[in-house]
Amino acid sequence: DSGVTQTPKHLITATGQRVTLRCSPRSGDLSVYWYQQSLDQGLQFLIHYYNGEERAKGNILERFSAQQFPDLHSELNLSSLELGDSALYFCASSVEGRPNEQFFGPGTRLTVL
Amino acid sequence: GENVEQHPSTLSVQEGDSAVIKCTYSDSASNYFPWYKQELGKRPQLIIDIRSNVGEKKDQRIAVTLNKTAKHFSLHITETQPEDSAVYFCAATPSSGGSYIPTFGRGTSLIVHP
């Protein structure tokens, strides 16, 4: 157990819908990173937040957005869902002072039907 | 941006054999190279890492080597066991603007036959 938590574990929804994925970093970690893992694209970085502020964006679609709240948990919002959005979504947090070392949560498996 | 190539995509070995997974990267600014192990349906777990000022690092049966000149790094697993079966990902991480974003390889599926 890495100490990073994610909910829900599984999510099944239909095309066109909107979902919210939630992540709580390890106690004391200020950074949250979001990743998408699919069979054809591998593990892709989406977005990074540090202490409530967006720090970096990767291959994140405009239909996707995220935020980090004052209590440091983060939410990833996915809207107008398409079949191709089906994937595992991981968040990770990193140790303060050692930002390279990221610890992943258990992931949310999203299935879009 | 950074590009990481990982080979092989699948590696099948007998228990007790050694396994080697190789990665190359393109961005000379990358200075941190973690390796992750991911079992089926589970999260990636950091198993070992190496920084650019070190050429080799070992942790029990696992070792990682780095050749900065050639821009390649490798994971070595000795005396493999069935529980080593998993997908292994390498990554290269540059530091820029305070954000340390790894670029991952496509993964190597390691199968250890008892």
Coordinates of N, CA and C in Angstrom, one line a residue:
Chain A
D1 N 0.8 -1.2 0.0 CA 0.0 0.0 0.0 C 0.9 1.3 0.0
S2 N 0.7 2.1 -1.0 CA 1.6 3.3 -1.2 C 1.1 4.4 -0.3
G3 N -0.1 4.4 0.2 CA -0.6 5.5 1.0 C -1.4 6.5 0.2
V4 N -1.4 6.3 -1.1 CA -2.2 7.1 -2.0 C -3.5 6.4 -2.2
T5 N -4.6 7.1 -2.1 CA -5.9 6.5 -2.2 C -6.7 7.1 -3.4
Q6 N -7.5 6.2 -4.1 CA -8.3 6.7 -5.2 C -9.6 6.1 -5.1
T7 N -10.6 6.9 -5.5 CA -12.0 6.3 -5.6 C -12.7 6.9 -6.8
P8 N -13.6 6.2 -7.5 CA -13.9 4.8 -7.1 C -12.9 3.8 -7.7
K9 N -13.0 2.6 -7.4 CA -12.1 1.6 -8.0 C -12.5 1.3 -9.5
H10 N -13.8 1.2 -9.7 CA -14.3 0.9 -11.0 C -15.4 1.9 -11.3
L11 N -15.5 2.2 -12.6 CA -16.6 3.1 -13.0 C -17.0 2.7 -14.4
I12 N -18.3 2.4 -14.6 CA -18.8 2.1 -15.9 C -19.9 3.1 -16.2
T13 N -19.7 3.7 -17.4 CA -20.6 4.7 -17.8 C -20.8 4.7 -19.3
A14 N -21.7 5.6 -19.8 CA -22.0 5.6 -21.2 C -21.3 6.8 -21.9
T15 N -21.2 6.7 -23.2 CA -20.7 7.8 -24.0 C -21.5 9.0 -23.8
G16 N -20.7 10.2 -23.8 CA -21.4 11.5 -23.6 C -21.5 11.9 -22.1
Q17 N -21.3 11.0 -21.2 CA -21.5 11.3 -19.8 C -20.2 12.0 -19.2
R18 N -20.4 12.4 -18.0 CA -19.3 13.0 -17.3 C -19.0 12.3 -16.0
V19 N -17.8 12.1 -15.6 CA -17.4 11.4 -14.4 C -16.4 12.2 -13.6
T20 N -16.2 12.0 -12.3 CA -15.2 12.6 -11.5 C -14.4 11.5 -10.8
L21 N -13.1 11.5 -10.9 CA -12.3 10.6 -10.2 C -11.6 11.4 -9.1
R22 N -11.4 10.7 -8.0 CA -10.9 11.3 -6.8 C -9.6 10.7 -6.3
C23 N -8.7 11.5 -5.8 CA -7.3 11.0 -5.4 C -7.0 11.8 -4.1
S24 N -6.5 11.1 -3.1 CA -5.9 11.7 -1.9 C -4.4 11.3 -1.8
P25 N -3.5 12.2 -1.8 CA -2.1 11.9 -1.8 C -1.7 11.4 -0.4
R26 N -0.5 10.9 -0.3 CA 0.0 10.4 1.0 C 0.1 11.6 1.9
S27 N 0.0 11.4 3.2 CA 0.1 12.4 4.2 C 1.4 13.2 4.1
G28 N 1.3 14.5 3.9 CA 2.5 15.3 3.8 C 2.9 15.6 2.4
D29 N 2.4 14.8 1.4 CA 2.8 15.1 0.0 C 2.0 16.2 -0.5
L30 N 2.6 17.2 -1.2 CA 1.9 18.3 -1.7 C 1.6 18.1 -3.2
S31 N 2.3 17.2 -3.9 CA 2.1 17.1 -5.3 C 1.2 15.9 -5.7
V32 N 0.4 16.1 -6.7 CA -0.4 15.1 -7.2 C -0.3 15.1 -8.8
Y33 N 0.0 13.9 -9.3 CA 0.1 13.7 -10.7 C -1.0 12.8 -11.2
W34 N -1.5 13.0 -12.3 CA -2.5 12.2 -12.9 C -2.0 11.5 -14.2
Y35 N -2.3 10.2 -14.4 CA -1.8 9.5 -15.5 C -3.0 8.7 -16.1
Q36 N -2.9 8.4 -17.4 CA -3.9 7.6 -18.1 C -3.1 6.4 -18.6
Q37 N -3.6 5.2 -18.4 CA -2.9 4.0 -18.9 C -3.9 3.2 -19.8
S38 N -3.6 3.1 -21.0 CA -4.4 2.3 -21.9 C -3.5 1.4 -22.7
L39 N -4.1 0.3 -23.3 CA -3.3 -0.7 -24.0 C -2.5 -0.1 -25.1
D40 N -3.1 0.8 -25.9 CA -2.4 1.3 -27.1 C -1.5 2.5 -26.8
Q41 N -1.7 3.2 -25.7 CA -0.9 4.4 -25.5 C 0.0 4.3 -24.3
G42 N 0.0 3.2 -23.6 CA 0.9 3.0 -22.4 C 0.5 4.0 -21.3
L43 N 1.5 4.3 -20.5 CA 1.3 5.2 -19.4 C 1.6 6.7 -19.8
Q44 N 0.5 7.5 -19.8 CA 0.7 8.9 -20.3 C 0.4 9.9 -19.1
F45 N 1.3 10.8 -19.0 CA 1.1 11.9 -18.0 C 0.0 12.8 -18.5
L46 N -0.9 13.2 -17.6 CA -2.0 14.1 -17.9 C -1.7 15.5 -17.3
I47 N -1.5 15.6 -16.0 CA -1.4 16.9 -15.3 C -0.8 16.7 -14.0
H48 N -0.2 17.8 -13.5 CA 0.5 17.9 -12.2 C 0.0 19.1 -11.4
Y49 N -0.3 18.8 -10.2 CA -0.7 19.9 -9.2 C 0.3 19.9 -8.1
Y50 N 0.6 21.1 -7.6 CA 1.5 21.2 -6.4 C 0.8 22.2 -5.5
N51 N 0.4 21.8 -4.3 CA -0.2 22.6 -3.3 C -1.3 23.5 -3.9
G52 N -2.1 22.9 -4.7 CA -3.3 23.6 -5.2 C -3.1 24.3 -6.5
E53 N -1.8 24.4 -7.0 CA -1.6 25.1 -8.3 C -1.2 24.1 -9.4
E54 N -1.7 24.4 -10.6 CA -1.3 23.5 -11.7 C 0.2 23.8 -12.0
R55 N 1.0 22.8 -12.2 CA 2.4 23.0 -12.5 C 2.8 22.5 -13.9
A56 N 2.1 21.5 -14.4 CA 2.5 21.0 -15.7 C 1.3 20.3 -16.3
K57 N 1.2 20.4 -17.7 CA 0.2 19.7 -18.4 C 0.8 18.8 -19.4
G58 N 0.3 17.6 -19.6 CA 0.8 16.7 -20.6 C -0.3 16.5 -21.6
N59 N -0.5 15.2 -22.0 CA -1.4 14.9 -23.1 C -2.9 14.9 -22.5
I60 N -3.3 16.0 -22.0 CA -4.7 16.0 -21.4 C -5.6 16.7 -22.4
L61 N -6.7 16.0 -22.7 CA -7.7 16.5 -23.6 C -8.4 17.7 -23.0
E62 N -9.0 18.5 -23.9 CA -9.7 19.7 -23.4 C -11.0 19.3 -22.7
R63 N -11.5 18.1 -23.0 CA -12.7 17.6 -22.3 C -12.4 17.1 -20.8
F64 N -11.1 17.1 -20.5 CA -10.7 16.7 -19.2 C -10.2 17.9 -18.4
S65 N -10.5 17.9 -17.1 CA -10.0 19.0 -16.3 C -9.7 18.4 -14.9
A66 N -8.9 19.1 -14.1 CA -8.5 18.7 -12.8 C -8.4 19.9 -11.9
Q67 N -8.4 19.6 -10.6 CA -8.1 20.6 -9.6 C -7.6 19.9 -8.3
Q68 N -6.9 20.7 -7.6 CA -6.4 20.2 -6.3 C -7.0 21.2 -5.2
F69 N -7.6 20.6 -4.2 CA -8.3 21.4 -3.2 C -7.4 21.7 -2.0
P70 N -7.8 22.6 -1.1 CA -7.0 23.0 0.0 C -6.6 21.9 0.9
D71 N -7.4 20.8 1.0 CA -7.0 19.7 1.8 C -6.0 18.7 1.0
L72 N -5.6 19.2 -0.2 CA -4.7 18.5 -1.1 C -5.2 17.3 -1.9
H73 N -6.5 16.9 -1.6 CA -7.0 15.9 -2.5 C -7.2 16.5 -3.9
S74 N -7.3 15.6 -4.9 CA -7.4 16.1 -6.2 C -8.6 15.4 -6.9
E75 N -9.2 16.1 -7.9 CA -10.2 15.4 -8.7 C -9.9 15.6 -10.2
L76 N -10.2 14.6 -10.9 CA -10.0 14.6 -12.4 C -11.4 14.5 -12.9
N77 N -11.8 15.5 -13.7 CA -13.2 15.5 -14.3 C -13.0 15.1 -15.8
L78 N -13.8 14.1 -16.2 CA -13.8 13.7 -17.6 C -15.2 13.9 -18.2
S79 N -15.3 14.7 -19.2 CA -16.7 15.0 -19.8 C -16.8 14.5 -21.2
S80 N -18.0 14.5 -21.7 CA -18.3 14.1 -23.1 C -17.5 12.8 -23.4
L81 N -17.7 11.8 -22.6 CA -16.9 10.6 -22.7 C -17.1 9.9 -24.0
E82 N -15.9 9.4 -24.5 CA -15.9 8.6 -25.7 C -15.4 7.2 -25.3
L83 N -15.7 6.3 -26.3 CA -15.2 4.9 -26.0 C -13.7 4.8 -25.8
G84 N -13.0 5.6 -26.5 CA -11.5 5.6 -26.3 C -11.0 6.2 -25.0
D85 N -11.9 6.7 -24.2 CA -11.5 7.2 -22.9 C -11.4 6.0 -21.9
S86 N -11.9 4.9 -22.3 CA -11.8 3.7 -21.4 C -10.3 3.4 -21.1
A87 N -10.0 3.4 -19.8 CA -8.6 3.2 -19.4 C -8.5 3.1 -17.9
L88 N -7.3 2.8 -17.5 CA -6.9 2.9 -16.0 C -6.4 4.3 -15.8
Y89 N -6.9 5.0 -14.8 CA -6.5 6.3 -14.4 C -5.8 6.2 -13.1
F90 N -4.5 6.6 -13.1 CA -3.8 6.6 -11.8 C -3.4 8.0 -11.4
C91 N -3.4 8.2 -10.1 CA -2.8 9.4 -9.6 C -1.5 8.9 -8.8
A92 N -0.6 9.9 -8.6 CA 0.6 9.6 -7.8 C 0.9 10.8 -7.0
S93 N 1.6 10.6 -5.9 CA 2.1 11.8 -5.2 C 3.6 11.6 -4.9
S94 N 4.3 12.6 -4.6 CA 5.7 12.6 -4.4 C 6.1 13.2 -3.1
V95 N 7.2 12.7 -2.6 CA 7.7 13.2 -1.3 C 8.2 14.6 -1.5
E96 N 7.9 15.4 -0.5 CA 8.4 16.8 -0.5 C 9.9 16.8 -0.4
G97 N 10.5 17.5 -1.4 CA 12.0 17.5 -1.4 C 12.6 16.5 -2.3
R98 N 11.7 15.5 -2.7 CA 12.2 14.4 -3.6 C 11.1 14.2 -4.7
P99 N 10.9 15.2 -5.5 CA 9.8 15.2 -6.4 C 9.9 14.1 -7.5
N100 N 11.1 13.6 -7.7 CA 11.2 12.6 -8.7 C 10.5 11.3 -8.3
E101 N 10.5 11.0 -7.0 CA 10.0 9.7 -6.6 C 8.5 9.7 -6.4
Q102 N 7.8 9.1 -7.3 CA 6.4 9.2 -7.3 C 5.8 7.8 -6.8
F103 N 4.8 7.9 -6.0 CA 4.1 6.7 -5.5 C 2.7 6.7 -6.0
F104 N 2.3 5.6 -6.7 CA 1.0 5.5 -7.3 C -0.1 5.0 -6.4
G105 N -1.3 5.5 -6.7 CA -2.5 5.0 -6.1 C -2.9 3.7 -6.8
P106 N -4.0 3.1 -6.3 CA -4.4 1.8 -6.9 C -5.1 1.9 -8.3
G107 N -5.5 3.2 -8.6 CA -6.1 3.4 -9.9 C -7.6 3.3 -9.9
T108 N -8.2 3.9 -10.9 CA -9.6 3.8 -11.2 C -9.8 3.3 -12.6
R109 N -10.5 2.1 -12.8 CA -10.7 1.6 -14.1 C -12.0 2.1 -14.6
L110 N -11.9 2.9 -15.7 CA -13.0 3.5 -16.3 C -13.4 2.8 -17.6
T111 N -14.7 2.4 -17.7 CA -15.2 1.7 -18.9 C -16.3 2.5 -19.4
V112 N -16.2 2.9 -20.7 CA -17.2 3.7 -21.3 C -17.9 2.8 -22.4
L113 N -19.2 2.7 -22.2 CA -19.9 1.8 -23.1 C -20.7 2.5 -24.2
Chain B
G1 N 10.2 16.9 -27.1 CA 10.1 16.3 -25.8 C 10.9 15.0 -25.7
E2 N 10.8 14.4 -24.5 CA 11.6 13.2 -24.3 C 10.9 12.0 -25.0
N3 N 11.7 11.1 -25.4 CA 11.2 9.9 -26.0 C 12.0 8.7 -25.4
V4 N 11.2 7.7 -24.9 CA 11.9 6.6 -24.3 C 11.5 5.3 -25.0
E5 N 12.5 4.6 -25.5 CA 12.3 3.3 -26.1 C 12.6 2.2 -25.2
Q6 N 11.8 1.1 -25.1 CA 12.1 0.0 -24.2 C 12.0 -1.3 -24.9
H7 N 13.0 -2.2 -24.7 CA 13.0 -3.5 -25.3 C 13.5 -4.6 -24.3
P8 N 13.1 -5.8 -24.5 CA 12.0 -6.2 -25.4 C 10.6 -5.9 -24.9
S9 N 9.6 -6.2 -25.7 CA 8.3 -5.9 -25.2 C 7.8 -7.1 -24.4
T10 N 8.3 -8.3 -24.7 CA 8.0 -9.5 -23.9 C 9.3 -10.3 -23.7
L11 N 9.5 -10.8 -22.5 CA 10.7 -11.6 -22.1 C 10.2 -12.8 -21.3
S12 N 10.6 -13.9 -21.8 CA 10.2 -15.2 -21.2 C 11.5 -15.9 -20.7
V13 N 11.6 -16.2 -19.4 CA 12.8 -16.9 -18.9 C 12.4 -18.0 -18.0
Q14 N 13.3 -18.9 -17.7 CA 13.1 -20.0 -16.8 C 13.5 -19.5 -15.4
E15 N 12.9 -20.0 -14.4 CA 13.2 -19.6 -13.0 C 14.7 -19.8 -12.7
G16 N 15.3 -18.9 -12.1 CA 16.7 -18.9 -11.9 C 17.6 -18.2 -12.9
D17 N 17.0 -18.0 -14.1 CA 17.8 -17.3 -15.1 C 17.8 -15.8 -14.8
S18 N 18.7 -15.1 -15.5 CA 18.7 -13.6 -15.4 C 17.9 -13.0 -16.5
A19 N 17.4 -11.8 -16.2 CA 16.6 -11.1 -17.2 C 17.2 -9.7 -17.3
V20 N 17.2 -9.2 -18.5 CA 17.7 -7.8 -18.8 C 16.7 -7.1 -19.6
I21 N 16.4 -5.9 -19.2 CA 15.5 -5.0 -20.0 C 16.2 -3.7 -20.2
K22 N 16.1 -3.2 -21.5 CA 16.9 -2.1 -21.9 C 16.1 -0.9 -22.3
C23 N 16.5 0.3 -22.0 CA 15.8 1.5 -22.4 C 16.8 2.5 -22.9
T24 N 16.3 3.3 -23.9 CA 17.1 4.4 -24.4 C 16.2 5.7 -24.3
Y25 N 16.9 6.8 -24.1 CA 16.1 8.1 -24.0 C 16.8 9.1 -24.9
S26 N 16.1 10.2 -25.2 CA 16.5 11.1 -26.2 C 17.0 12.5 -25.6
D27 N 16.4 12.9 -24.4 CA 16.7 14.2 -23.9 C 17.8 14.2 -22.9
S28 N 18.9 14.8 -23.3 CA 20.1 14.8 -22.4 C 19.9 15.5 -21.1
A29 N 18.7 16.3 -21.0 CA 18.4 16.9 -19.7 C 17.8 15.9 -18.7
S30 N 17.5 14.8 -19.1 CA 16.9 13.8 -18.2 C 18.0 13.4 -17.2
N31 N 17.7 13.3 -15.9 CA 18.7 13.1 -14.9 C 18.2 12.1 -13.8
Y32 N 17.0 11.5 -14.0 CA 16.5 10.6 -13.0 C 15.8 9.5 -13.7
F33 N 16.1 8.2 -13.4 CA 15.6 7.1 -14.2 C 15.0 6.0 -13.3
P34 N 13.7 6.1 -13.1 CA 13.1 5.1 -12.2 C 12.6 3.9 -13.0
W35 N 12.5 2.8 -12.3 CA 11.9 1.5 -12.9 C 10.7 1.2 -12.0
Y36 N 9.6 0.8 -12.7 CA 8.4 0.4 -12.0 C 8.0 -1.0 -12.4
K37 N 7.4 -1.7 -11.4 CA 6.9 -3.0 -11.6 C 5.4 -3.0 -11.5
Q38 N 4.7 -3.5 -12.5 CA 3.2 -3.5 -12.4 C 2.7 -4.9 -12.6
E39 N 2.1 -5.4 -11.5 CA 1.4 -6.7 -11.6 C 0.0 -6.4 -12.2
L40 N -0.6 -7.5 -12.8 CA -1.8 -7.4 -13.5 C -2.9 -6.7 -12.7
G41 N -3.5 -5.6 -13.1 CA -4.6 -5.0 -12.5 C -4.2 -4.1 -11.3
K42 N -2.8 -4.0 -11.0 CA -2.4 -3.3 -9.8 C -1.7 -2.0 -10.2
R43 N -1.3 -1.3 -9.3 CA -0.6 0.0 -9.5 C 0.9 -0.2 -9.8
P44 N 1.5 0.7 -10.6 CA 3.0 0.7 -10.8 C 3.6 0.9 -9.4
Q45 N 4.7 0.1 -9.2 CA 5.4 0.3 -7.9 C 6.9 0.5 -8.2
L46 N 7.4 1.6 -7.6 CA 8.8 1.9 -7.8 C 9.7 0.8 -7.2
I47 N 10.6 0.2 -8.0 CA 11.4 -0.9 -7.5 C 12.9 -0.5 -7.4
I48 N 13.3 0.4 -8.2 CA 14.7 0.9 -8.1 C 14.8 2.1 -9.0
D49 N 15.8 3.0 -8.7 CA 16.0 4.2 -9.5 C 17.5 4.5 -9.6
I50 N 17.8 5.3 -10.5 CA 19.2 5.8 -10.6 C 19.3 7.2 -11.1
R51 N 20.2 7.9 -10.6 CA 20.4 9.3 -10.9 C 21.6 9.4 -11.9
S52 N 21.6 10.6 -12.5 CA 22.6 10.7 -13.6 C 24.0 10.8 -13.2
N53 N 24.3 11.0 -11.9 CA 25.6 11.1 -11.4 C 26.1 9.7 -10.9
V54 N 25.3 8.7 -11.2 CA 25.7 7.3 -10.7 C 25.7 6.4 -11.9
G55 N 26.6 5.5 -12.0 CA 26.6 4.6 -13.2 C 25.9 3.2 -12.9
E56 N 25.8 2.8 -11.7 CA 25.2 1.6 -11.4 C 24.7 1.6 -10.0
K57 N 23.6 0.9 -9.8 CA 23.0 0.8 -8.4 C 22.4 -0.6 -8.3
K58 N 22.6 -1.2 -7.1 CA 22.1 -2.6 -6.9 C 21.3 -2.7 -5.6
D59 N 20.2 -3.5 -5.7 CA 19.4 -3.8 -4.5 C 19.0 -5.2 -4.5
Q60 N 19.8 -6.0 -3.8 CA 19.5 -7.5 -3.8 C 19.6 -8.1 -5.2
R61 N 18.6 -8.6 -5.7 CA 18.6 -9.3 -7.0 C 18.4 -8.3 -8.2
I62 N 18.2 -7.1 -7.9 CA 17.9 -6.1 -8.9 C 19.1 -5.1 -9.0
A63 N 19.4 -4.8 -10.3 CA 20.5 -3.8 -10.5 C 20.1 -2.9 -11.7
V64 N 20.5 -1.7 -11.7 CA 20.3 -0.8 -12.8 C 21.6 -0.2 -13.2
T65 N 21.8 -0.1 -14.5 CA 23.0 0.6 -15.0 C 22.6 1.7 -15.9
L66 N 23.5 2.8 -16.0 CA 23.2 3.9 -16.8 C 24.4 4.3 -17.5
N67 N 24.2 4.6 -18.8 CA 25.3 5.1 -19.7 C 24.8 6.4 -20.2
K68 N 25.2 7.5 -19.6 CA 24.7 8.8 -20.0 C 25.2 9.2 -21.4
T69 N 26.4 8.8 -21.8 CA 26.9 9.2 -23.1 C 26.1 8.6 -24.2
A70 N 25.8 7.3 -24.0 CA 25.0 6.6 -25.0 C 23.5 6.8 -24.8
K71 N 23.1 7.4 -23.7 CA 21.7 7.6 -23.4 C 20.9 6.3 -23.3
H72 N 21.5 5.4 -22.6 CA 20.7 4.2 -22.3 C 20.9 3.6 -20.9
F73 N 19.9 3.0 -20.4 CA 19.9 2.4 -19.1 C 19.2 1.0 -19.1
S74 N 19.6 0.2 -18.2 CA 19.1 -1.2 -18.2 C 18.8 -1.7 -16.8
L75 N 17.8 -2.6 -16.8 CA 17.4 -3.3 -15.5 C 17.9 -4.7 -15.6
H76 N 18.5 -5.2 -14.5 CA 19.0 -6.5 -14.5 C 18.4 -7.2 -13.3
I77 N 17.8 -8.4 -13.6 CA 17.2 -9.1 -12.5 C 17.9 -10.5 -12.5
T78 N 18.5 -10.9 -11.4 CA 19.2 -12.1 -11.3 C 18.4 -13.1 -10.5
E79 N 18.6 -14.4 -10.7 CA 17.9 -15.5 -10.0 C 16.4 -15.3 -10.0
T80 N 15.9 -15.1 -11.2 CA 14.5 -14.8 -11.3 C 13.6 -15.8 -10.6
Q81 N 12.4 -15.3 -10.1 CA 11.5 -16.2 -9.4 C 10.1 -15.9 -10.1
P82 N 9.2 -16.9 -10.0 CA 7.9 -16.7 -10.6 C 7.2 -15.4 -10.1
E83 N 7.4 -15.0 -8.9 CA 6.8 -13.7 -8.4 C 7.4 -12.5 -9.1
D84 N 8.5 -12.6 -9.8 CA 9.0 -11.5 -10.6 C 8.2 -11.3 -11.9
S85 N 7.3 -12.2 -12.2 CA 6.4 -12.0 -13.4 C 5.6 -10.8 -13.3
A86 N 5.7 -9.9 -14.2 CA 4.9 -8.6 -14.2 C 5.3 -7.8 -15.4
V87 N 4.7 -6.6 -15.5 CA 5.2 -5.7 -16.6 C 6.1 -4.7 -15.9
Y88 N 7.3 -4.4 -16.5 CA 8.2 -3.5 -16.0 C 8.3 -2.3 -16.9
F89 N 8.3 -1.1 -16.3 CA 8.4 0.1 -17.1 C 9.6 0.9 -16.7
C90 N 10.3 1.4 -17.7 CA 11.4 2.3 -17.4 C 10.8 3.7 -17.6
A91 N 11.5 4.7 -17.1 CA 11.1 6.1 -17.3 C 12.3 7.0 -17.2
A92 N 12.2 8.1 -17.9 CA 13.3 9.1 -17.9 C 12.6 10.4 -17.5
T93 N 13.3 11.1 -16.5 CA 12.7 12.3 -15.9 C 13.7 13.5 -16.0
P94 N 13.3 14.5 -16.7 CA 14.1 15.7 -16.6 C 13.6 16.6 -15.5
S95 N 14.3 17.5 -15.0 CA 13.8 18.5 -14.1 C 13.7 19.8 -14.8
S96 N 12.5 20.4 -14.8 CA 12.3 21.7 -15.5 C 11.2 22.4 -14.8
G97 N 11.5 23.6 -14.4 CA 10.4 24.5 -13.9 C 9.8 23.9 -12.6
G98 N 10.5 23.1 -11.9 CA 9.9 22.5 -10.7 C 9.0 21.4 -10.9
S99 N 8.8 20.9 -12.1 CA 7.9 19.8 -12.3 C 8.7 18.7 -12.9
Y100 N 8.6 17.5 -12.3 CA 9.4 16.4 -12.6 C 8.5 15.3 -13.3
I101 N 8.4 15.4 -14.6 CA 7.4 14.6 -15.3 C 8.1 13.5 -16.0
P102 N 7.9 12.2 -15.6 CA 8.6 11.1 -16.3 C 7.9 10.8 -17.6
T103 N 8.7 10.4 -18.5 CA 8.3 9.8 -19.8 C 8.5 8.3 -19.7
F104 N 7.5 7.5 -19.9 CA 7.6 6.1 -19.6 C 7.9 5.3 -21.0
G105 N 8.6 4.2 -20.8 CA 8.7 3.3 -21.9 C 7.4 2.5 -22.1
R106 N 7.2 1.7 -23.1 CA 6.0 1.0 -23.3 C 5.8 -0.2 -22.5
G107 N 6.8 -0.6 -21.8 CA 6.7 -1.7 -20.9 C 7.3 -3.0 -21.4
T108 N 7.7 -3.9 -20.5 CA 8.2 -5.2 -20.9 C 7.5 -6.2 -20.0
S109 N 6.8 -7.1 -20.7 CA 6.1 -8.2 -19.9 C 7.1 -9.3 -19.6
L110 N 7.4 -9.5 -18.4 CA 8.4 -10.5 -18.0 C 7.6 -11.7 -17.5
I111 N 7.9 -12.9 -18.1 CA 7.2 -14.1 -17.7 C 8.3 -15.0 -17.2
V112 N 8.2 -15.5 -15.9 CA 9.2 -16.4 -15.3 C 8.5 -17.8 -15.2
H113 N 9.0 -18.7 -15.9 CA 8.4 -20.1 -15.8 C 9.0 -20.9 -14.7
P114 N 8.2 -21.5 -13.9 CA 8.8 -22.3 -12.8 C 9.4 -23.6 -13.3

